[in-house]
Amino acid sequence: MPDSVVTIDRHILEQQQKYPEATGGFSGLMSSISFAAKIISREVNKAGLVELLGITGQENVHGEVVQKLDVYAHNVIVQMLGTCGYLSAMISEEREDLIPIPEGYPLGKYILTFDPLDGSANIDANVSIGSIFGIYEKLSSGDRGKKEDFMQPGNKLVASGYVIYGSSTMFVYSTGQGVHGFTLDSSIGEFLLSHETIKTPKKGKIYSVNEGNFNSWDDGIKNFIMSLKNPEAAGAKPYSSRYIGSLVADFHRNLLYGGIFLYPGNRRNPRGKLRLLYEANPLSFIIEQAGGYASDGSKRILDIQPESFHQRVPLIIGSEEDVRNCEKFIRESQ
Ligand code: P6P
């Protein structure tokens, strides 16, 4: 056993000790999120047995209706975090409106944005999927969170993170003090520190984009992608294309190895597909804490002023040199 096995709860407490004024509420909130992640991980890892457990929407052998995993994940987070006492409101990819804290439960000073199970369409193919979350302080008066509290730019995030349910389950988070990764040891039910202070390479060798949309991209994106395939520098190798089609999985690989992920706008969807509040902002906070950068093609994602809960945004995220180079191609094509 290594000399210091650090659980996520211990790591969060050690992070909190750097803030003498901290009350412990934030640590309690993070622990509640990691506990919810363990519960979701258990169900996601059983998904391959869905035939034995009954298919979604129908009753299983116990007479219970089997929920779609993204609905299940949403419900776990709403129930666990709605009663933890540290939040004053939530928004979820799965719910159109703001989710209030249920009556009778204590209210806290934070608000939570989350995508409970991104990429869940891939679950039947046993492809890695993930949960994404962001935490802000409530700004509005009164005890309960309001829409205006969620209209904060990502540069006001107190913390963000994601869980990736893959060959192992990992919890990756940042409170603004670097990015740290924890791997779930399901035999003891603990997330153990496995990737301390993750830094992403300044320049990568991988690009991740759905090239099926090539013909609908603006020229700047087309020219950028072509430049990665046909580097001008003599002897330079082309980038490798890696696209899983599951945001958290593509992001996590690029975070560790370096590279650029793009979901640009196109003629059909000028703002692209991904959501600002619970996909782009949390991951942009993480990538910048790891030394990378995230842009919508012309400006920093974290500086975008939100206007609605589920607004979409073009997302270009990863190694800083690659993202800045993409912005240059876009500028020069205009
Ligand atoms: P496309 C999954 O549905 C998702 O929201 C993200 O996880 C992923 O990055 C993206 O959509 C993939 O979209 O259009 O390439 O299939």
mmCIF file of C-alpha atoms and ligand atoms in Angstrom:
data_model
loop_
_atom_site.group_PDB
_atom_site.id
_atom_site.type_symbol
_atom_site.label_atom_id
_atom_site.label_comp_id
_atom_site.label_asym_id
_atom_site.label_seq_id
_atom_site.Cartn_x
_atom_site.Cartn_y
_atom_site.Cartn_z
ATOM 1 C CA MET A 1 0.000 0.000 0.000
ATOM 2 C CA PRO A 2 1.583 3.367 -0.928
ATOM 3 C CA ASP A 3 2.540 5.523 2.058
ATOM 4 C CA SER A 4 -0.283 7.993 1.501
ATOM 5 C CA VAL A 5 -3.576 6.886 0.020
ATOM 6 C CA VAL A 6 -5.629 10.056 -0.356
ATOM 7 C CA THR A 7 -9.390 9.754 -0.603
ATOM 8 C CA ILE A 8 -11.385 12.476 -2.315
ATOM 9 C CA ASP A 9 -12.983 13.521 0.977
ATOM 10 C CA ARG A 10 -9.545 13.983 2.574
ATOM 11 C CA HIS A 11 -8.309 15.882 -0.502
ATOM 12 C CA ILE A 12 -11.321 18.211 -0.445
ATOM 13 C CA LEU A 13 -10.786 18.893 3.276
ATOM 14 C CA GLU A 14 -7.086 19.612 2.669
ATOM 15 C CA GLN A 15 -8.059 21.995 -0.134
ATOM 16 C CA GLN A 16 -10.571 23.667 2.199
ATOM 17 C CA GLN A 17 -7.921 24.158 4.932
ATOM 18 C CA LYS A 18 -6.268 26.668 2.590
ATOM 19 C CA TYR A 19 -9.295 28.900 3.222
ATOM 20 C CA PRO A 20 -9.446 29.611 6.995
ATOM 21 C CA GLU A 21 -12.786 31.329 6.540
ATOM 22 C CA ALA A 22 -14.290 28.233 4.902
ATOM 23 C CA THR A 23 -17.272 26.856 6.811
ATOM 24 C CA GLY A 24 -17.127 23.290 5.524
ATOM 25 C CA GLY A 25 -20.256 23.757 3.414
ATOM 26 C CA PHE A 26 -18.324 23.570 0.185
ATOM 27 C CA SER A 27 -16.520 20.411 1.295
ATOM 28 C CA GLY A 28 -19.841 18.865 2.255
ATOM 29 C CA LEU A 29 -21.260 19.729 -1.161
ATOM 30 C CA MET A 30 -18.317 18.189 -3.002
ATOM 31 C CA SER A 31 -18.573 15.039 -0.888
ATOM 32 C CA SER A 32 -22.285 14.787 -1.703
ATOM 33 C CA ILE A 33 -21.497 15.043 -5.426
ATOM 34 C CA SER A 34 -18.831 12.327 -5.213
ATOM 35 C CA PHE A 35 -21.262 10.085 -3.310
ATOM 36 C CA ALA A 36 -23.900 10.549 -6.028
ATOM 37 C CA ALA A 37 -21.219 9.649 -8.583
ATOM 38 C CA LYS A 38 -20.614 6.321 -6.829
ATOM 39 C CA ILE A 39 -24.318 5.463 -6.985
ATOM 40 C CA ILE A 40 -24.559 6.378 -10.672
ATOM 41 C CA SER A 41 -21.375 4.431 -11.435
ATOM 42 C CA ARG A 42 -22.879 1.307 -9.883
ATOM 43 C CA GLU A 43 -25.928 1.490 -12.167
ATOM 44 C CA VAL A 44 -24.002 2.471 -15.296
ATOM 45 C CA ASN A 45 -21.677 -0.493 -14.807
ATOM 46 C CA LYS A 46 -24.688 -2.819 -14.651
ATOM 47 C CA ALA A 47 -26.095 -1.421 -17.911
ATOM 48 C CA GLY A 48 -24.641 -4.350 -19.831
ATOM 49 C CA LEU A 49 -26.958 -6.583 -17.841
ATOM 50 C CA VAL A 50 -30.006 -4.607 -18.838
ATOM 51 C CA GLU A 51 -31.604 -7.649 -20.458
ATOM 52 C CA LEU A 52 -31.449 -9.465 -17.131
ATOM 53 C CA LEU A 53 -32.619 -6.434 -15.223
ATOM 54 C CA GLY A 54 -35.365 -5.501 -17.650
ATOM 55 C CA ILE A 55 -35.236 -2.892 -20.406
ATOM 56 C CA THR A 56 -35.855 0.747 -19.744
ATOM 57 C CA GLY A 57 -39.453 1.825 -19.512
ATOM 58 C CA GLN A 58 -40.670 -1.655 -18.586
ATOM 59 C CA GLU A 59 -40.918 -3.510 -15.289
ATOM 60 C CA ASN A 60 -37.973 -5.600 -14.102
ATOM 61 C CA VAL A 61 -38.195 -8.857 -12.187
ATOM 62 C CA HIS A 62 -38.922 -6.886 -9.029
ATOM 63 C CA GLY A 63 -41.880 -5.190 -10.621
ATOM 64 C CA GLU A 64 -40.009 -1.864 -10.756
ATOM 65 C CA VAL A 65 -40.037 0.250 -13.902
ATOM 66 C CA VAL A 66 -36.436 0.386 -15.206
ATOM 67 C CA GLN A 67 -35.476 4.025 -15.759
ATOM 68 C CA LYS A 68 -33.372 5.260 -18.653
ATOM 69 C CA LEU A 69 -29.909 5.723 -17.188
ATOM 70 C CA ASP A 70 -29.801 9.463 -17.840
ATOM 71 C CA VAL A 71 -33.148 9.878 -16.066
ATOM 72 C CA TYR A 72 -31.844 7.673 -13.258
ATOM 73 C CA ALA A 73 -28.658 9.733 -12.966
ATOM 74 C CA HIS A 74 -30.704 12.955 -12.960
ATOM 75 C CA ASN A 75 -32.945 11.651 -10.184
ATOM 76 C CA VAL A 76 -29.982 10.493 -8.051
ATOM 77 C CA ILE A 77 -28.342 13.916 -8.245
ATOM 78 C CA VAL A 78 -31.591 15.798 -7.590
ATOM 79 C CA GLN A 79 -32.405 13.610 -4.571
ATOM 80 C CA MET A 80 -28.873 13.536 -3.098
ATOM 81 C CA LEU A 81 -27.994 17.178 -3.725
ATOM 82 C CA GLY A 82 -31.484 18.515 -3.117
ATOM 83 C CA THR A 83 -31.350 17.319 0.480
ATOM 84 C CA CYS A 84 -27.647 17.944 1.286
ATOM 85 C CA GLY A 85 -28.313 21.413 2.722
ATOM 86 C CA TYR A 86 -25.619 23.242 0.731
ATOM 87 C CA LEU A 87 -27.605 24.314 -2.340
ATOM 88 C CA SER A 88 -30.317 26.863 -3.024
ATOM 89 C CA ALA A 89 -31.233 25.663 -6.559
ATOM 90 C CA MET A 90 -30.073 23.460 -9.456
ATOM 91 C CA ILE A 91 -30.433 23.219 -13.211
ATOM 92 C CA SER A 92 -30.097 19.991 -15.178
ATOM 93 C CA GLU A 93 -29.803 19.067 -18.843
ATOM 94 C CA GLU A 94 -32.776 16.802 -18.207
ATOM 95 C CA ARG A 95 -35.127 19.529 -16.929
ATOM 96 C CA GLU A 96 -36.341 22.638 -18.758
ATOM 97 C CA ASP A 97 -36.839 24.763 -15.626
ATOM 98 C CA LEU A 98 -34.910 25.588 -12.466
ATOM 99 C CA ILE A 99 -35.005 22.768 -9.867
ATOM 100 C CA PRO A 100 -35.853 24.152 -6.400
ATOM 101 C CA ILE A 101 -34.701 22.606 -3.137
ATOM 102 C CA PRO A 102 -37.641 20.591 -1.769
ATOM 103 C CA GLU A 103 -39.656 22.113 1.069
ATOM 104 C CA GLY A 104 -38.463 21.124 4.521
ATOM 105 C CA TYR A 105 -34.800 20.825 3.578
ATOM 106 C CA PRO A 106 -32.096 23.376 4.538
ATOM 107 C CA LEU A 107 -30.911 25.865 1.937
ATOM 108 C CA GLY A 108 -27.257 26.652 1.238
ATOM 109 C CA LYS A 109 -25.278 29.391 -0.459
ATOM 110 C CA TYR A 110 -24.323 27.486 -3.635
ATOM 111 C CA ILE A 111 -26.101 26.641 -6.875
ATOM 112 C CA LEU A 112 -25.378 23.653 -9.128
ATOM 113 C CA THR A 113 -25.500 23.148 -12.891
ATOM 114 C CA PHE A 114 -25.193 19.588 -14.180
ATOM 115 C CA ASP A 115 -25.467 17.230 -17.116
ATOM 116 C CA PRO A 116 -26.318 13.992 -15.315
ATOM 117 C CA LEU A 117 -25.207 11.525 -17.980
ATOM 118 C CA ASP A 118 -23.745 13.035 -21.131
ATOM 119 C CA GLY A 119 -23.341 10.696 -24.082
ATOM 120 C CA SER A 120 -25.858 8.209 -22.703
ATOM 121 C CA ALA A 121 -26.870 7.253 -26.262
ATOM 122 C CA ASN A 122 -23.537 5.399 -26.329
ATOM 123 C CA ILE A 123 -24.246 3.248 -23.271
ATOM 124 C CA ASP A 124 -25.574 0.274 -25.291
ATOM 125 C CA ALA A 125 -22.240 0.107 -27.124
ATOM 126 C CA ASN A 126 -20.386 0.163 -23.788
ATOM 127 C CA VAL A 127 -18.717 3.455 -24.748
ATOM 128 C CA SER A 128 -17.469 5.671 -21.904
ATOM 129 C CA ILE A 129 -19.941 8.352 -20.806
ATOM 130 C CA GLY A 130 -19.884 11.011 -18.118
ATOM 131 C CA SER A 131 -21.526 13.405 -15.667
ATOM 132 C CA ILE A 132 -20.535 17.075 -15.681
ATOM 133 C CA PHE A 133 -21.129 19.693 -12.947
ATOM 134 C CA GLY A 134 -20.453 23.319 -12.094
ATOM 135 C CA ILE A 135 -20.804 25.165 -8.758
ATOM 136 C CA TYR A 136 -21.423 28.905 -8.263
ATOM 137 C CA GLU A 137 -22.211 31.017 -5.230
ATOM 138 C CA LYS A 138 -25.771 32.327 -5.136
ATOM 139 C CA LEU A 139 -25.833 36.100 -5.664
ATOM 140 C CA SER A 140 -29.537 36.974 -5.421
ATOM 141 C CA SER A 141 -31.267 38.097 -2.240
ATOM 142 C CA GLY A 142 -33.465 35.676 -0.351
ATOM 143 C CA ASP A 143 -32.784 32.048 0.558
ATOM 144 C CA ARG A 144 -33.855 30.351 -2.658
ATOM 145 C CA GLY A 145 -31.860 30.416 -5.888
ATOM 146 C CA LYS A 146 -33.335 32.222 -8.878
ATOM 147 C CA LYS A 147 -32.755 32.245 -12.647
ATOM 148 C CA GLU A 148 -30.486 35.295 -12.310
ATOM 149 C CA ASP A 149 -28.092 33.215 -10.162
ATOM 150 C CA PHE A 150 -27.504 30.916 -13.128
ATOM 151 C CA MET A 151 -26.816 33.808 -15.505
ATOM 152 C CA GLN A 152 -23.240 34.117 -14.215
ATOM 153 C CA PRO A 153 -20.363 33.713 -16.690
ATOM 154 C CA GLY A 154 -18.131 30.680 -16.249
ATOM 155 C CA ASN A 155 -15.353 32.886 -14.855
ATOM 156 C CA LYS A 156 -17.452 33.033 -11.654
ATOM 157 C CA LEU A 157 -17.371 29.260 -11.151
ATOM 158 C CA VAL A 158 -16.310 28.251 -7.626
ATOM 159 C CA ALA A 159 -15.608 24.697 -8.773
ATOM 160 C CA SER A 160 -16.400 22.290 -11.578
ATOM 161 C CA GLY A 161 -15.713 18.723 -12.502
ATOM 162 C CA TYR A 162 -16.799 15.591 -14.266
ATOM 163 C CA VAL A 163 -17.093 11.863 -13.702
ATOM 164 C CA ILE A 164 -16.121 9.494 -16.499
ATOM 165 C CA TYR A 165 -17.653 6.016 -16.422
ATOM 166 C CA GLY A 166 -15.177 4.043 -18.496
ATOM 167 C CA SER A 167 -12.701 1.193 -18.050
ATOM 168 C CA SER A 168 -12.575 2.669 -14.557
ATOM 169 C CA THR A 169 -14.698 5.391 -12.984
ATOM 170 C CA MET A 170 -12.800 8.635 -12.456
ATOM 171 C CA PHE A 171 -13.788 11.843 -10.672
ATOM 172 C CA VAL A 172 -11.912 14.922 -11.926
ATOM 173 C CA TYR A 173 -12.429 18.328 -10.272
ATOM 174 C CA SER A 174 -10.952 21.752 -9.667
ATOM 175 C CA THR A 175 -11.698 24.429 -7.080
ATOM 176 C CA GLY A 176 -9.332 26.847 -8.800
ATOM 177 C CA GLN A 177 -6.308 25.189 -7.179
ATOM 178 C CA GLY A 178 -5.344 22.955 -10.090
ATOM 179 C CA VAL A 179 -7.042 19.865 -11.527
ATOM 180 C CA HIS A 180 -7.030 16.589 -9.616
ATOM 181 C CA GLY A 181 -8.231 13.115 -10.660
ATOM 182 C CA PHE A 182 -9.499 10.284 -8.477
ATOM 183 C CA THR A 183 -10.119 6.673 -9.481
ATOM 184 C CA LEU A 184 -12.925 4.681 -7.871
ATOM 185 C CA ASP A 185 -11.806 1.590 -5.966
ATOM 186 C CA SER A 186 -15.191 -0.103 -5.962
ATOM 187 C CA SER A 187 -13.935 -2.793 -3.559
ATOM 188 C CA ILE A 188 -13.859 -0.148 -0.807
ATOM 189 C CA GLY A 189 -16.231 2.376 -2.399
ATOM 190 C CA GLU A 190 -13.691 5.203 -2.333
ATOM 191 C CA PHE A 191 -12.367 7.615 -4.951
ATOM 192 C CA LEU A 192 -8.564 7.536 -4.482
ATOM 193 C CA LEU A 193 -6.197 10.275 -5.707
ATOM 194 C CA SER A 194 -4.592 8.911 -8.883
ATOM 195 C CA HIS A 195 -3.825 12.023 -10.979
ATOM 196 C CA GLU A 196 -2.630 14.930 -8.809
ATOM 197 C CA THR A 197 -2.331 18.365 -10.453
ATOM 198 C CA ILE A 198 -3.130 17.405 -14.039
ATOM 199 C CA LYS A 199 -1.477 19.682 -16.630
ATOM 200 C CA THR A 200 -2.422 19.473 -20.307
ATOM 201 C CA PRO A 201 0.328 19.863 -22.980
ATOM 202 C CA LYS A 202 0.506 23.347 -24.534
ATOM 203 C CA LYS A 203 0.325 21.740 -27.985
ATOM 204 C CA GLY A 204 -1.153 18.369 -28.902
ATOM 205 C CA LYS A 205 -1.066 15.825 -31.716
ATOM 206 C CA ILE A 206 -4.778 14.855 -31.662
ATOM 207 C CA TYR A 207 -7.896 16.544 -32.999
ATOM 208 C CA SER A 208 -11.441 15.475 -32.114
ATOM 209 C CA VAL A 209 -14.343 16.565 -34.308
ATOM 210 C CA ASN A 210 -17.261 14.950 -36.143
ATOM 211 C CA GLU A 211 -15.976 15.264 -39.719
ATOM 212 C CA GLY A 212 -19.368 14.194 -41.012
ATOM 213 C CA ASN A 213 -20.320 17.853 -40.560
ATOM 214 C CA PHE A 214 -17.379 19.073 -42.694
ATOM 215 C CA ASN A 215 -19.472 20.433 -45.576
ATOM 216 C CA SER A 216 -21.605 22.555 -43.213
ATOM 217 C CA TRP A 217 -18.658 24.208 -41.422
ATOM 218 C CA ASP A 218 -17.480 27.760 -42.036
ATOM 219 C CA ASP A 219 -14.289 28.067 -44.081
ATOM 220 C CA GLY A 220 -12.155 28.938 -41.036
ATOM 221 C CA ILE A 221 -12.873 25.575 -39.373
ATOM 222 C CA LYS A 222 -12.445 23.710 -42.676
ATOM 223 C CA ASN A 223 -9.075 25.382 -43.301
ATOM 224 C CA PHE A 224 -7.939 24.707 -39.724
ATOM 225 C CA ILE A 225 -8.789 20.991 -39.872
ATOM 226 C CA MET A 226 -7.149 20.683 -43.305
ATOM 227 C CA SER A 227 -4.004 22.316 -41.841
ATOM 228 C CA LEU A 228 -3.826 19.581 -39.191
ATOM 229 C CA LYS A 229 -4.047 16.890 -41.876
ATOM 230 C CA ASN A 230 -1.536 18.582 -44.186
ATOM 231 C CA PRO A 231 1.025 20.384 -42.001
ATOM 232 C CA GLU A 232 3.104 22.924 -43.950
ATOM 233 C CA ALA A 233 6.247 22.537 -41.877
ATOM 234 C CA ALA A 234 8.662 20.222 -43.663
ATOM 235 C CA GLY A 235 8.744 16.831 -42.002
ATOM 236 C CA ALA A 236 5.851 17.678 -39.664
ATOM 237 C CA LYS A 237 3.504 14.780 -38.963
ATOM 238 C CA PRO A 238 -0.255 15.181 -39.439
ATOM 239 C CA TYR A 239 -2.401 15.170 -36.289
ATOM 240 C CA SER A 240 -4.235 11.974 -35.389
ATOM 241 C CA SER A 241 -8.029 12.017 -35.530
ATOM 242 C CA ARG A 242 -9.715 10.622 -32.415
ATOM 243 C CA TYR A 243 -13.487 11.059 -31.997
ATOM 244 C CA ILE A 244 -15.538 8.936 -29.595
ATOM 245 C CA GLY A 245 -18.718 10.993 -29.837
ATOM 246 C CA SER A 246 -18.942 11.171 -26.048
ATOM 247 C CA LEU A 247 -17.878 14.630 -24.830
ATOM 248 C CA VAL A 248 -16.451 13.629 -21.452
ATOM 249 C CA ALA A 249 -14.464 10.742 -22.961
ATOM 250 C CA ASP A 250 -13.041 12.899 -25.777
ATOM 251 C CA PHE A 251 -12.298 15.738 -23.352
ATOM 252 C CA HIS A 252 -10.635 13.485 -20.758
ATOM 253 C CA ARG A 253 -8.299 11.871 -23.303
ATOM 254 C CA ASN A 254 -7.279 15.270 -24.691
ATOM 255 C CA LEU A 255 -6.809 16.671 -21.172
ATOM 256 C CA LEU A 256 -4.299 13.938 -20.360
ATOM 257 C CA TYR A 257 -2.563 13.567 -23.741
ATOM 258 C CA GLY A 258 -3.011 17.033 -25.252
ATOM 259 C CA GLY A 259 -5.032 17.919 -28.334
ATOM 260 C CA ILE A 260 -8.083 19.878 -29.439
ATOM 261 C CA PHE A 261 -11.799 19.057 -29.346
ATOM 262 C CA LEU A 262 -14.188 20.978 -31.561
ATOM 263 C CA TYR A 263 -17.948 21.104 -31.785
ATOM 264 C CA PRO A 264 -18.270 24.199 -34.003
ATOM 265 C CA GLY A 265 -21.403 25.866 -35.217
ATOM 266 C CA ASN A 266 -22.596 25.006 -38.684
ATOM 267 C CA ARG A 267 -25.147 26.187 -41.194
ATOM 268 C CA ARG A 268 -27.892 24.134 -39.553
ATOM 269 C CA ASN A 269 -26.946 25.028 -35.961
ATOM 270 C CA PRO A 270 -24.873 28.238 -35.839
ATOM 271 C CA ARG A 271 -24.291 27.741 -32.086
ATOM 272 C CA GLY A 272 -23.398 24.072 -32.457
ATOM 273 C CA LYS A 273 -24.794 21.351 -30.206
ATOM 274 C CA LEU A 274 -23.190 21.657 -26.771
ATOM 275 C CA ARG A 275 -24.655 23.616 -23.865
ATOM 276 C CA LEU A 276 -22.887 26.539 -22.190
ATOM 277 C CA LEU A 277 -24.003 26.211 -18.570
ATOM 278 C CA TYR A 278 -23.462 22.511 -17.838
ATOM 279 C CA GLU A 279 -21.074 21.302 -20.562
ATOM 280 C CA ALA A 280 -18.862 24.069 -21.989
ATOM 281 C CA ASN A 281 -18.365 26.194 -18.859
ATOM 282 C CA PRO A 282 -17.467 23.396 -16.403
ATOM 283 C CA LEU A 283 -15.028 21.788 -18.856
ATOM 284 C CA SER A 284 -13.560 25.184 -19.818
ATOM 285 C CA PHE A 285 -12.874 25.905 -16.119
ATOM 286 C CA ILE A 286 -11.087 22.548 -15.869
ATOM 287 C CA ILE A 287 -9.032 22.983 -19.050
ATOM 288 C CA GLU A 288 -7.842 26.473 -18.044
ATOM 289 C CA GLN A 289 -6.887 25.207 -14.585
ATOM 290 C CA ALA A 290 -4.841 22.539 -16.392
ATOM 291 C CA GLY A 291 -3.085 25.157 -18.552
ATOM 292 C CA GLY A 292 -5.272 24.855 -21.650
ATOM 293 C CA TYR A 293 -7.861 27.165 -23.192
ATOM 294 C CA ALA A 294 -11.472 27.136 -24.445
ATOM 295 C CA SER A 295 -13.083 29.417 -27.031
ATOM 296 C CA ASP A 296 -16.278 29.724 -29.018
ATOM 297 C CA GLY A 297 -14.067 30.517 -32.008
ATOM 298 C CA SER A 298 -13.560 34.180 -31.231
ATOM 299 C CA LYS A 299 -13.839 34.665 -27.459
ATOM 300 C CA ARG A 300 -13.068 32.907 -24.193
ATOM 301 C CA ILE A 301 -15.917 30.549 -23.202
ATOM 302 C CA LEU A 302 -15.647 31.546 -19.529
ATOM 303 C CA ASP A 303 -16.332 35.204 -20.389
ATOM 304 C CA ILE A 304 -19.618 34.553 -22.213
ATOM 305 C CA GLN A 305 -22.608 36.160 -20.500
ATOM 306 C CA PRO A 306 -25.366 33.498 -20.352
ATOM 307 C CA GLU A 307 -28.893 34.419 -21.436
ATOM 308 C CA SER A 308 -30.804 31.158 -20.903
ATOM 309 C CA PHE A 309 -30.390 27.848 -19.058
ATOM 310 C CA HIS A 310 -29.944 25.626 -22.111
ATOM 311 C CA GLN A 311 -28.259 27.891 -24.611
ATOM 312 C CA ARG A 312 -25.821 26.234 -26.974
ATOM 313 C CA VAL A 313 -22.328 27.459 -27.773
ATOM 314 C CA PRO A 314 -19.660 26.450 -30.299
ATOM 315 C CA LEU A 315 -16.876 24.770 -28.288
ATOM 316 C CA ILE A 316 -13.191 24.663 -29.221
ATOM 317 C CA ILE A 317 -11.255 23.361 -26.221
ATOM 318 C CA GLY A 318 -7.901 21.782 -25.332
ATOM 319 C CA SER A 319 -4.202 22.584 -25.723
ATOM 320 C CA GLU A 320 -3.830 26.371 -25.758
ATOM 321 C CA GLU A 321 -1.615 26.643 -28.859
ATOM 322 C CA ASP A 322 -4.036 24.511 -30.882
ATOM 323 C CA VAL A 323 -7.116 26.461 -29.771
ATOM 324 C CA ARG A 324 -5.420 29.825 -30.443
ATOM 325 C CA ASN A 325 -4.328 28.527 -33.871
ATOM 326 C CA CYS A 326 -7.932 27.582 -34.666
ATOM 327 C CA GLU A 327 -9.076 31.100 -33.669
ATOM 328 C CA LYS A 328 -6.420 32.491 -36.060
ATOM 329 C CA PHE A 329 -7.778 30.446 -38.978
ATOM 330 C CA ILE A 330 -11.295 31.672 -38.179
ATOM 331 C CA ARG A 331 -10.165 35.327 -38.034
ATOM 332 C CA GLU A 332 -8.237 35.034 -41.309
ATOM 333 C CA SER A 333 -11.210 33.478 -43.112
ATOM 334 C CA GLN A 334 -13.567 36.367 -42.249
HETATM 335 P P1 P6P B 1 -22.368 14.192 -32.706
HETATM 336 C C1 P6P B 1 -23.532 13.153 -26.949
HETATM 337 O O1 P6P B 1 -24.825 13.067 -27.518
HETATM 338 C C2 P6P B 1 -23.077 14.592 -27.112
HETATM 339 O O2 P6P B 1 -23.929 15.464 -26.469
HETATM 340 C C3 P6P B 1 -21.660 14.744 -26.585
HETATM 341 O O3 P6P B 1 -21.371 13.849 -25.564
HETATM 342 C C4 P6P B 1 -20.806 14.490 -27.812
HETATM 343 O O4 P6P B 1 -19.580 15.200 -27.786
HETATM 344 C C5 P6P B 1 -21.694 15.007 -28.958
HETATM 345 O O5 P6P B 1 -23.039 14.913 -28.502
HETATM 346 C C6 P6P B 1 -21.541 14.170 -30.209
HETATM 347 O O6 P6P B 1 -22.390 14.745 -31.189
HETATM 348 O O7 P6P B 1 -23.237 15.159 -33.472
HETATM 349 O O8 P6P B 1 -20.925 14.230 -33.173
HETATM 350 O O9 P6P B 1 -22.906 12.787 -32.651
#
